[in-house]
Coordinates of N, CA and C in Angstrom, one line a residue:
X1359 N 0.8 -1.2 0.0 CA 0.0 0.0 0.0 C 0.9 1.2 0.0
X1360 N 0.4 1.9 -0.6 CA 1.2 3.5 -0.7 C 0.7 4.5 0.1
X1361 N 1.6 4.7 0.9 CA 1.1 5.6 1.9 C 1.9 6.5 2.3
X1362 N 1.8 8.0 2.9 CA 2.5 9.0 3.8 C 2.6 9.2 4.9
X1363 N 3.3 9.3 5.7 CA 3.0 10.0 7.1 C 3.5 11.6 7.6
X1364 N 2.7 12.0 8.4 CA 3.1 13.4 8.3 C 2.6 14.1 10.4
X1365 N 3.3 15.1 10.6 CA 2.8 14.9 11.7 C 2.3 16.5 11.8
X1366 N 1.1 17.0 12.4 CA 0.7 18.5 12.5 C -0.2 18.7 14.1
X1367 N 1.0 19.2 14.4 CA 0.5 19.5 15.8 C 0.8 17.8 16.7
X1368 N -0.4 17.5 17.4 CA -0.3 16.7 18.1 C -0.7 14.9 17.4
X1369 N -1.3 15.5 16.2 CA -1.9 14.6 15.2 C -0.8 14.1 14.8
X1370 N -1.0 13.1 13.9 CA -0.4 11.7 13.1 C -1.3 11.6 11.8
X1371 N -0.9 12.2 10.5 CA -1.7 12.0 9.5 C -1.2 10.7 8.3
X1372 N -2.0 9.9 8.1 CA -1.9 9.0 7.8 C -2.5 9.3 6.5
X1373 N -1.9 9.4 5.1 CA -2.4 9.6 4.0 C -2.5 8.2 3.2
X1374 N -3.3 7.8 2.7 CA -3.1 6.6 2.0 C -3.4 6.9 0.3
X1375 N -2.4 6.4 -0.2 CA -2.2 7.2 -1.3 C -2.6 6.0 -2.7
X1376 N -3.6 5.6 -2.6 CA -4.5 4.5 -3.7 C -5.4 4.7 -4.3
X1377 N -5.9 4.8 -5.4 CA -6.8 5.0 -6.1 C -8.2 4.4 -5.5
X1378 N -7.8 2.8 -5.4 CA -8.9 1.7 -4.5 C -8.3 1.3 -3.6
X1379 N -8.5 1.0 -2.4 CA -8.4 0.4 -1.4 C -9.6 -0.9 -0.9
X1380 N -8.4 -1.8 -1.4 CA -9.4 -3.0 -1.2 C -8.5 -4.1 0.0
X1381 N -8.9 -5.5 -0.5 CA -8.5 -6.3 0.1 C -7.2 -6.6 0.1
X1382 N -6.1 -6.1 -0.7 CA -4.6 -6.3 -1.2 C -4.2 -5.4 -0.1
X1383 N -4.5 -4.7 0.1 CA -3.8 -3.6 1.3 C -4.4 -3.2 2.6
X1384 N -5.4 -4.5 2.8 CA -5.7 -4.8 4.4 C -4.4 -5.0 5.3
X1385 N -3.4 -6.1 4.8 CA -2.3 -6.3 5.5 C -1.4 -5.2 6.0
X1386 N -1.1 -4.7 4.9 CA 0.3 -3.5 5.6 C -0.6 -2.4 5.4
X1387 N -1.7 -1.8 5.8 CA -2.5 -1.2 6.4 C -2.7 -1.2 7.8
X1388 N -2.7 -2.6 8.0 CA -2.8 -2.8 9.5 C -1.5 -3.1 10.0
X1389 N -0.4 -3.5 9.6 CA 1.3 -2.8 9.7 C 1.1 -1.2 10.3
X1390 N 1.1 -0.6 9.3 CA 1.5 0.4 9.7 C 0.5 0.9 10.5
X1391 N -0.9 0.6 10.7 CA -1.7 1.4 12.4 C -0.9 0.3 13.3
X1392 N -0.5 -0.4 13.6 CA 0.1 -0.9 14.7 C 1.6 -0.2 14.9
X1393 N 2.1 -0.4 13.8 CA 3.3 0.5 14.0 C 3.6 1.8 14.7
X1394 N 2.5 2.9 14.0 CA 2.1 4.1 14.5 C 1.8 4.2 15.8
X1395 N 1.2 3.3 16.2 CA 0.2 3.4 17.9 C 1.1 2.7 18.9
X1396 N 2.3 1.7 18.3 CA 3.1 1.2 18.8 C 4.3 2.5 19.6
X1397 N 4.7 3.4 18.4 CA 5.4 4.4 18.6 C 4.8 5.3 19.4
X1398 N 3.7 5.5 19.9 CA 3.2 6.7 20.6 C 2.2 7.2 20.1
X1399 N 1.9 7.1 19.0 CA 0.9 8.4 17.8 C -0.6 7.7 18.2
X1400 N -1.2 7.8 19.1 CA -2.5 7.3 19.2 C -3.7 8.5 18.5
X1401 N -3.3 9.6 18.5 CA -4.1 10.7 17.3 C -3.8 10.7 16.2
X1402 N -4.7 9.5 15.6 CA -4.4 9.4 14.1 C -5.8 10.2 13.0
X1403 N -5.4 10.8 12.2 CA -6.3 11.2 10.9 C -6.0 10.3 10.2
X1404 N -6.6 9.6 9.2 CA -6.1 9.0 8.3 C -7.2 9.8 7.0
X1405 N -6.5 10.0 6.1 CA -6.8 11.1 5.0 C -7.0 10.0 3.7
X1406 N -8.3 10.1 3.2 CA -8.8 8.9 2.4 C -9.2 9.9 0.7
X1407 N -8.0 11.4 0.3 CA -8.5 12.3 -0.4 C -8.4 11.4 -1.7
X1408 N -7.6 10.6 -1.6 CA -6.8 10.2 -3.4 C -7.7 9.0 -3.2
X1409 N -8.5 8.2 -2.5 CA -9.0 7.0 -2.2 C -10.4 7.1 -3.0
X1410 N -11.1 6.8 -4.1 CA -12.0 6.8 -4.8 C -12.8 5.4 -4.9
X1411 N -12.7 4.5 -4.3 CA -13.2 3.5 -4.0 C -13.3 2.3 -3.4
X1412 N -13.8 1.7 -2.2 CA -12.9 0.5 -1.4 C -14.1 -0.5 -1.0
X1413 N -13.5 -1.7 -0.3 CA -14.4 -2.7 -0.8 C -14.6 -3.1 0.6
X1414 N -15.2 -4.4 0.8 CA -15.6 -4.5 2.5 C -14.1 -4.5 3.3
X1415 N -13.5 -4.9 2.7 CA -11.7 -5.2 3.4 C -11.2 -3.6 3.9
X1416 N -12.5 -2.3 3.1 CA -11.6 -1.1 3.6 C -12.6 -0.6 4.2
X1417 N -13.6 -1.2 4.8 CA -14.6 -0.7 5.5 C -14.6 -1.5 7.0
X1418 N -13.6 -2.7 7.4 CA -13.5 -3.3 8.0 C -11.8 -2.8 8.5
X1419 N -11.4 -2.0 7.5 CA -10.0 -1.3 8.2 C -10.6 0.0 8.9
X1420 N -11.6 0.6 8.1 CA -11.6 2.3 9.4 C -12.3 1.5 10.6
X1421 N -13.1 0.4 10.8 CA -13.2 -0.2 12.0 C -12.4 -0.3 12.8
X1422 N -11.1 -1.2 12.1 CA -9.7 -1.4 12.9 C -9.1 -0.3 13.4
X1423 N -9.4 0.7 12.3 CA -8.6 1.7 12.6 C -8.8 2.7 14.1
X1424 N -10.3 2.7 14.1 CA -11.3 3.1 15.2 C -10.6 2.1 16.4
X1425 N -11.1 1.1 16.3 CA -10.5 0.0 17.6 C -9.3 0.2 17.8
X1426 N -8.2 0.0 17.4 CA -6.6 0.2 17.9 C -6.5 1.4 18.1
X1427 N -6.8 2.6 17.8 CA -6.9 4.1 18.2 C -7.4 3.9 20.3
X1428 N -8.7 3.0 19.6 CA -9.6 3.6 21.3 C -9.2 2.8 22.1
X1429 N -8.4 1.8 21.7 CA -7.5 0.8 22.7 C -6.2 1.6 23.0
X1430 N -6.1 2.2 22.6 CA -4.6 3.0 23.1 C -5.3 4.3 23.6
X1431 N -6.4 4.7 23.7 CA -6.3 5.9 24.2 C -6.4 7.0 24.0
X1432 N -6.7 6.6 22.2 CA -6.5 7.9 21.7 C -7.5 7.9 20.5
X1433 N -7.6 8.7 19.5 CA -8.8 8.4 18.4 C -8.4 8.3 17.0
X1434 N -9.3 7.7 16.3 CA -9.2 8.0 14.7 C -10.3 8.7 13.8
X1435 N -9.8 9.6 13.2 CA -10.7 10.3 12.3 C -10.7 10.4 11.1
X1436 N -11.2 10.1 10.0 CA -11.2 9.8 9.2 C -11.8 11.1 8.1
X1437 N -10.7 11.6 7.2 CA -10.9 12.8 6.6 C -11.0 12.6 5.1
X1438 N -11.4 14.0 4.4 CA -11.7 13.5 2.9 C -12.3 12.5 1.9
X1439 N -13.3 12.1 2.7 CA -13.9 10.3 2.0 C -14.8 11.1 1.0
X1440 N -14.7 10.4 -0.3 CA -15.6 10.7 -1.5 C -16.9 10.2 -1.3
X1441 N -17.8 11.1 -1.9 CA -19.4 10.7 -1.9 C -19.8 9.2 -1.8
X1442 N -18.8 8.3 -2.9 CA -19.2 6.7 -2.4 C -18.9 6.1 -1.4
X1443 N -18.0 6.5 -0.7 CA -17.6 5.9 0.5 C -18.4 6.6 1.6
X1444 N -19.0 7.9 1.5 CA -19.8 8.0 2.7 C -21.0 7.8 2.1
X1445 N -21.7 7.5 1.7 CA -22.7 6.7 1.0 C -22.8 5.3 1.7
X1446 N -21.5 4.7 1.5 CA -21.5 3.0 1.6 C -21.3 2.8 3.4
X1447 N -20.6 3.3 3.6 CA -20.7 4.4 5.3 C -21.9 4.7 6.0
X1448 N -22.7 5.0 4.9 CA -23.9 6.0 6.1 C -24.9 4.6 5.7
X1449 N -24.9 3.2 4.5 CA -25.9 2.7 4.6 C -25.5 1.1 5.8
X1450 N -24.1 1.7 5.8 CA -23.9 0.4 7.0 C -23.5 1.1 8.6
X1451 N -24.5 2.2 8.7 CA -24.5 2.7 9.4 C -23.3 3.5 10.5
X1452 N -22.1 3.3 10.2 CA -20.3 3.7 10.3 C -20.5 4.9 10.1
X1453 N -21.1 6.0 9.8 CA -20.8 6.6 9.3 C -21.9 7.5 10.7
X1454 N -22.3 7.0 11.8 CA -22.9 7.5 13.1 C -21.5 7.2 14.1
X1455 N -20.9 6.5 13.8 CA -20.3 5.4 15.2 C -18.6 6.6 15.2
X1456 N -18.3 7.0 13.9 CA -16.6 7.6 13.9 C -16.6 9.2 13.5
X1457 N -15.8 9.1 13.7 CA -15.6 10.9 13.5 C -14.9 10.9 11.8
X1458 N -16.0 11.4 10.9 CA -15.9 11.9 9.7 C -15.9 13.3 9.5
X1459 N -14.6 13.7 8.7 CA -14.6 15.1 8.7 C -14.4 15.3 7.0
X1460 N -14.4 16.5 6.5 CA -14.5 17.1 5.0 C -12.7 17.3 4.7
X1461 N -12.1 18.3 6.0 CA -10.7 18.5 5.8 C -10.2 18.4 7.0
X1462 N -8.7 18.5 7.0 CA -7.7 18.6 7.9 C -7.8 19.2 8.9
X1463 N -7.6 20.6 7.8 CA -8.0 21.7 8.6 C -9.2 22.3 9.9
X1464 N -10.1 21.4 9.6 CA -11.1 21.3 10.2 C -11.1 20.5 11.6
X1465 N -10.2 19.4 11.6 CA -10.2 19.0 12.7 C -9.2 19.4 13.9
X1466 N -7.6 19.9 13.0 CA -6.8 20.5 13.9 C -7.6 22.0 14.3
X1467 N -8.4 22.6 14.1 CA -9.2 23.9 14.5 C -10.2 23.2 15.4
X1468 N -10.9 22.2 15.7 CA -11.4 21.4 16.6 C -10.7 20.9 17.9
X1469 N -9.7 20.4 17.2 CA -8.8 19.3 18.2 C -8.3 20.4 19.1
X1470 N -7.4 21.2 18.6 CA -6.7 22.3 19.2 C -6.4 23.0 20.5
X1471 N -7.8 23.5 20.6 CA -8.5 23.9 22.3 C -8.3 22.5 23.7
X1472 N -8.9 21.8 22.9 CA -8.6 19.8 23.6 C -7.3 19.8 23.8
X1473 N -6.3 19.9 22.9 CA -4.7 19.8 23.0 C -4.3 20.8 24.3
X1474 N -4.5 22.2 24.0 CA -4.4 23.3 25.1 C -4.8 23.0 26.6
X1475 N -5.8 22.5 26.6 CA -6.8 22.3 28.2 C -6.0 21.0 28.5
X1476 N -5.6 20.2 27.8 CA -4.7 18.7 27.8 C -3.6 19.1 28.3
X1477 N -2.4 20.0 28.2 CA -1.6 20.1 28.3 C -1.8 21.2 29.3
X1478 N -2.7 22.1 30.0 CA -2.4 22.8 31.0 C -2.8 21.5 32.7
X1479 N -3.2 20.6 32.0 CA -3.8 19.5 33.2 C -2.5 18.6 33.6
X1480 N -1.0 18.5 32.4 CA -0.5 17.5 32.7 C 1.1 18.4 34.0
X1481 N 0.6 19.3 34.3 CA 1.3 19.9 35.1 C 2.3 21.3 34.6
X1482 N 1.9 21.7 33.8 CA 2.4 23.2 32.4 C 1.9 24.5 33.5
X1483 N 0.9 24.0 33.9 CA 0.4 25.6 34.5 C -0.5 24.8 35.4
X1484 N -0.5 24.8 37.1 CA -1.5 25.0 37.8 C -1.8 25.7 38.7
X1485 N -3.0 25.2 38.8 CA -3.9 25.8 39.7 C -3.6 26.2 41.1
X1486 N -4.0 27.2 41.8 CA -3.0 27.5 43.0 C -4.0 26.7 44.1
X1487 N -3.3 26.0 44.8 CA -3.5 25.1 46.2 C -4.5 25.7 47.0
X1488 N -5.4 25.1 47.6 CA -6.3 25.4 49.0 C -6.8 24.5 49.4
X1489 N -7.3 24.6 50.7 CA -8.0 24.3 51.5 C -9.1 24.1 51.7
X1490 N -9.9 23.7 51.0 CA -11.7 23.8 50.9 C -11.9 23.7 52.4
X1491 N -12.0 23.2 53.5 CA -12.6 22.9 54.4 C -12.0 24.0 55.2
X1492 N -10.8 24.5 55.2 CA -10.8 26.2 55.8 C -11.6 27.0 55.6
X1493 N -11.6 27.3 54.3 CA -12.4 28.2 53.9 C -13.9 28.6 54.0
X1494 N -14.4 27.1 53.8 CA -15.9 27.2 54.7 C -16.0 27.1 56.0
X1495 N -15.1 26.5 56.8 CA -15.5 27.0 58.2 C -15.5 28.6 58.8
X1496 N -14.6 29.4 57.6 CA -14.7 30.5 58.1 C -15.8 31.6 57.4
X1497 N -16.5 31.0 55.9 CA -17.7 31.6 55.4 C -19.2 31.3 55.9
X1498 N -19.0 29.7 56.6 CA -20.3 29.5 57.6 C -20.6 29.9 59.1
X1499 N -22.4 30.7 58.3 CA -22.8 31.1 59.8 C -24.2 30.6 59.6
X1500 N -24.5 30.1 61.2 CA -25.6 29.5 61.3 C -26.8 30.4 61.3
X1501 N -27.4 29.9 60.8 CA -29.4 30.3 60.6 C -30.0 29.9 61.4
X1502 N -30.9 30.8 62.2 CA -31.8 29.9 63.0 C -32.9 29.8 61.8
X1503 N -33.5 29.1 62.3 CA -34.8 28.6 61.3 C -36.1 29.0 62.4
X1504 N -36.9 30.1 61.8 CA -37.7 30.7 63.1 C -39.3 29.5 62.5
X1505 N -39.9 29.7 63.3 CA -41.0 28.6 63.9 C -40.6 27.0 64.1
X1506 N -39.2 26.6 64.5 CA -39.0 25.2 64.3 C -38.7 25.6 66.1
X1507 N -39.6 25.4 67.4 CA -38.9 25.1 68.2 C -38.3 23.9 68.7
X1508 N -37.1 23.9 69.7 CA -36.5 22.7 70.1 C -37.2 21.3 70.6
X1509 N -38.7 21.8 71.0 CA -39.5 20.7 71.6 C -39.9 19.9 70.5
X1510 N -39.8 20.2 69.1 CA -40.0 19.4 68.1 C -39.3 18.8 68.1
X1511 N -38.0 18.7 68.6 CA -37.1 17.7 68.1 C -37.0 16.9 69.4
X1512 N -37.4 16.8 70.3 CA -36.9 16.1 71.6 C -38.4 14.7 71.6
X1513 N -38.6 14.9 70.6 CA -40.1 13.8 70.7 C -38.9 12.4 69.9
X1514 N -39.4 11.4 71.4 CA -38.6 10.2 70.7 C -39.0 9.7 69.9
X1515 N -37.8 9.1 68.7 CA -38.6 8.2 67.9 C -38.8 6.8 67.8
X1516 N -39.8 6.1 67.6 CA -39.4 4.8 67.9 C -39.9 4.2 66.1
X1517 N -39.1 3.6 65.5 CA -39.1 3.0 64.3 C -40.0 1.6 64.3
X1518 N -40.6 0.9 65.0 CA -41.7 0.1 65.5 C -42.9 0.8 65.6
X1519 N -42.5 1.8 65.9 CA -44.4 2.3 66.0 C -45.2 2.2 65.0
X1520 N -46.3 1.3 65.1 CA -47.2 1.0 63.9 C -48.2 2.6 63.4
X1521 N -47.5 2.4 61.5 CA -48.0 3.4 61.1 C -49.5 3.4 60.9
X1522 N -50.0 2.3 61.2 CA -51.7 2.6 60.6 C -52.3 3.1 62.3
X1523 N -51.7 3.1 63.1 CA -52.5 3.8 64.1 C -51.9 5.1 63.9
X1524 N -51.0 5.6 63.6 CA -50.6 6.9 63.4 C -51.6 8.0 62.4
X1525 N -51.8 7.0 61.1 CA -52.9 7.2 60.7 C -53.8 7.2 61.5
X1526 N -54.2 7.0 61.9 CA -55.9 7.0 62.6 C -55.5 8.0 63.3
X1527 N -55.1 8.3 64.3 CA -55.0 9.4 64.8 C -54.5 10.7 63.7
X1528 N -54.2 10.4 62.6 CA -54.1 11.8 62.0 C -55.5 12.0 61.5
X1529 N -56.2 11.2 61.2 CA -57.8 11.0 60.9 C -58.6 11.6 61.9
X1530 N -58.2 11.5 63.3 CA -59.1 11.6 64.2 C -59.3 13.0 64.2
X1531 N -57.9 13.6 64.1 CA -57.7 15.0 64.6 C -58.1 16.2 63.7
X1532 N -57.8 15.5 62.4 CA -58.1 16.5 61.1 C -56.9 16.6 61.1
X1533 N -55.9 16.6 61.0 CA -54.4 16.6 60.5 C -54.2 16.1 58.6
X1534 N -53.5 17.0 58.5 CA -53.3 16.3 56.7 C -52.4 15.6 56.6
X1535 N -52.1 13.9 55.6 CA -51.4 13.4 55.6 C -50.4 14.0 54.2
X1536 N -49.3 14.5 54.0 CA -48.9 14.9 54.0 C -47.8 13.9 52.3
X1537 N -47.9 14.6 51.4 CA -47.5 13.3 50.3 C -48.1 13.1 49.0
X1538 N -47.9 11.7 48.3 CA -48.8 12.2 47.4 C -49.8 10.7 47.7
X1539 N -51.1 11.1 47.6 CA -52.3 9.6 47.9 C -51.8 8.6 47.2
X1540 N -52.4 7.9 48.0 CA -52.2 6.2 47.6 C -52.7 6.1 46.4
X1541 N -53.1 5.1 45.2 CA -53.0 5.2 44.4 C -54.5 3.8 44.7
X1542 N -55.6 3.7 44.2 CA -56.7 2.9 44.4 C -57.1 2.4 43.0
X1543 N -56.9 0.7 43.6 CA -57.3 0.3 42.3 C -58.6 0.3 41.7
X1544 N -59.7 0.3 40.9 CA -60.2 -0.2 40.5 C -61.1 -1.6 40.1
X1545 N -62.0 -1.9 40.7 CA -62.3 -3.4 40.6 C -63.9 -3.6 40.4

C-alpha cells in the first residue's frame, strides 16, 4: 500500500495514497496502524483524499482503525472520504459510530483547544493550592430557622411504631397526611 505519514500539531496524518483500497492492502495497512500506535501516535487522521473507492476489506479497516486508536487511548478520524464511500458508510450505518470530517483543517481547528486544556492538566500551568474545608469553616454562619422550636425535636422516635395507628390518629384530629395519595385500584 502507498502511503504517507506526516505529523501536525499533536496529530499523526496517515495519507493513503491508492486510487482503491481494497482487500490487497488490508495487511500492511494494519502494519503500519500498529506501528504508528506502537510508537506513541495514538491521534491518528487517516486522510482517504486520493481514495476513490474501497471494498468490505476497507470498510473493516476504518473499523480497525477506530479499535486500535480507542484501545490506546487515543482516536481515529477519518478525513476527505468521497461521496461513495460516505454513501457506503452511512448505509452500513459507520458513518454515526466515527468521526468523519470534509478536511484537515477542520479538525486540527477542533482538536486544538482539547490539545491546550490537555496540556495545561499535565502539570504546564497549575492551579493554586487550597483548603476547601478552611475556607468554609470560616464563610459558615448558622441560621436559625424561626418557627421550628426545640421541643420538636426532643419527641422520641421509635421505628416500631405501627403506622396505621398513626394514621388514625391523624384522621381523628383532622391533621393532613402529608405526600402524594395512595394510588386505588379499580375493581
Amino acid at each position: 500500500m502507498k502511503h504517507s505519514v506526516s505529523n501536525r500539531k499533536e496529530l499523526t496524518i496517515l495519507k493513503i495514497e491508492e486510487d482503491v483500497f481494497d482487500f490487497r492492502h488490508g495487511p500492511s495497512y494494519r502494519k503500519t496502524l500498529e506501528d504508528l500506535i506502537e510508537n506513541g501516535n495514538t491521534h491518528l487522521i487517516i486522510d482517504f483524499s486520493k481514495v476513490k473507492a474501497i471494498d468490505s476489506c476497507g470498510i473493516s479497516s476504518i473499523l480497525l482503525a477506530h479499535k486500535l486508536a480507542n484501545t490506546a487511548h487515543g482516536l481515529a478520524i477519518f478525513v476527505a472520504l468521497c461521496q461513495q464511500i460516505k454513501d457506503l458508510l452511512k448505509l452500513t450505518c459507520i458513518d454515526k459510530q466515527h468521526y468523519i470530517f470534509s478536511l484537515i483543517n477542520e479538525v486540527v481547528t477542533l482538536i486544538e483547544p482539547a490539545m491546550k486544556s490537555r496540556r495545561g492538566s499535565k502539570g504546564h500551568s497549575k492551579a493554586p493550592a487550597f483548603d476547601p474545608i478552611e475556607e468554609l469553616d470560616e464563610e459558615i454562619d448558622l441560621i436559625e430557622e424561626n418557627g421550628l422550636s426545640d421541643d420538636a425535636f426532643d419527641e422520641d422516635f421509635d421505628p416500631d411504631e405501627d403506622v396505621n395507628a398513626k394514621s388514625a390518629t391523624m384522621k381523628a384530629t383532622g391533621e393532613k397526611k402529608r405526600g402524594r395519595p395512595k394510588k386505588t385500584s379499580k375493581k
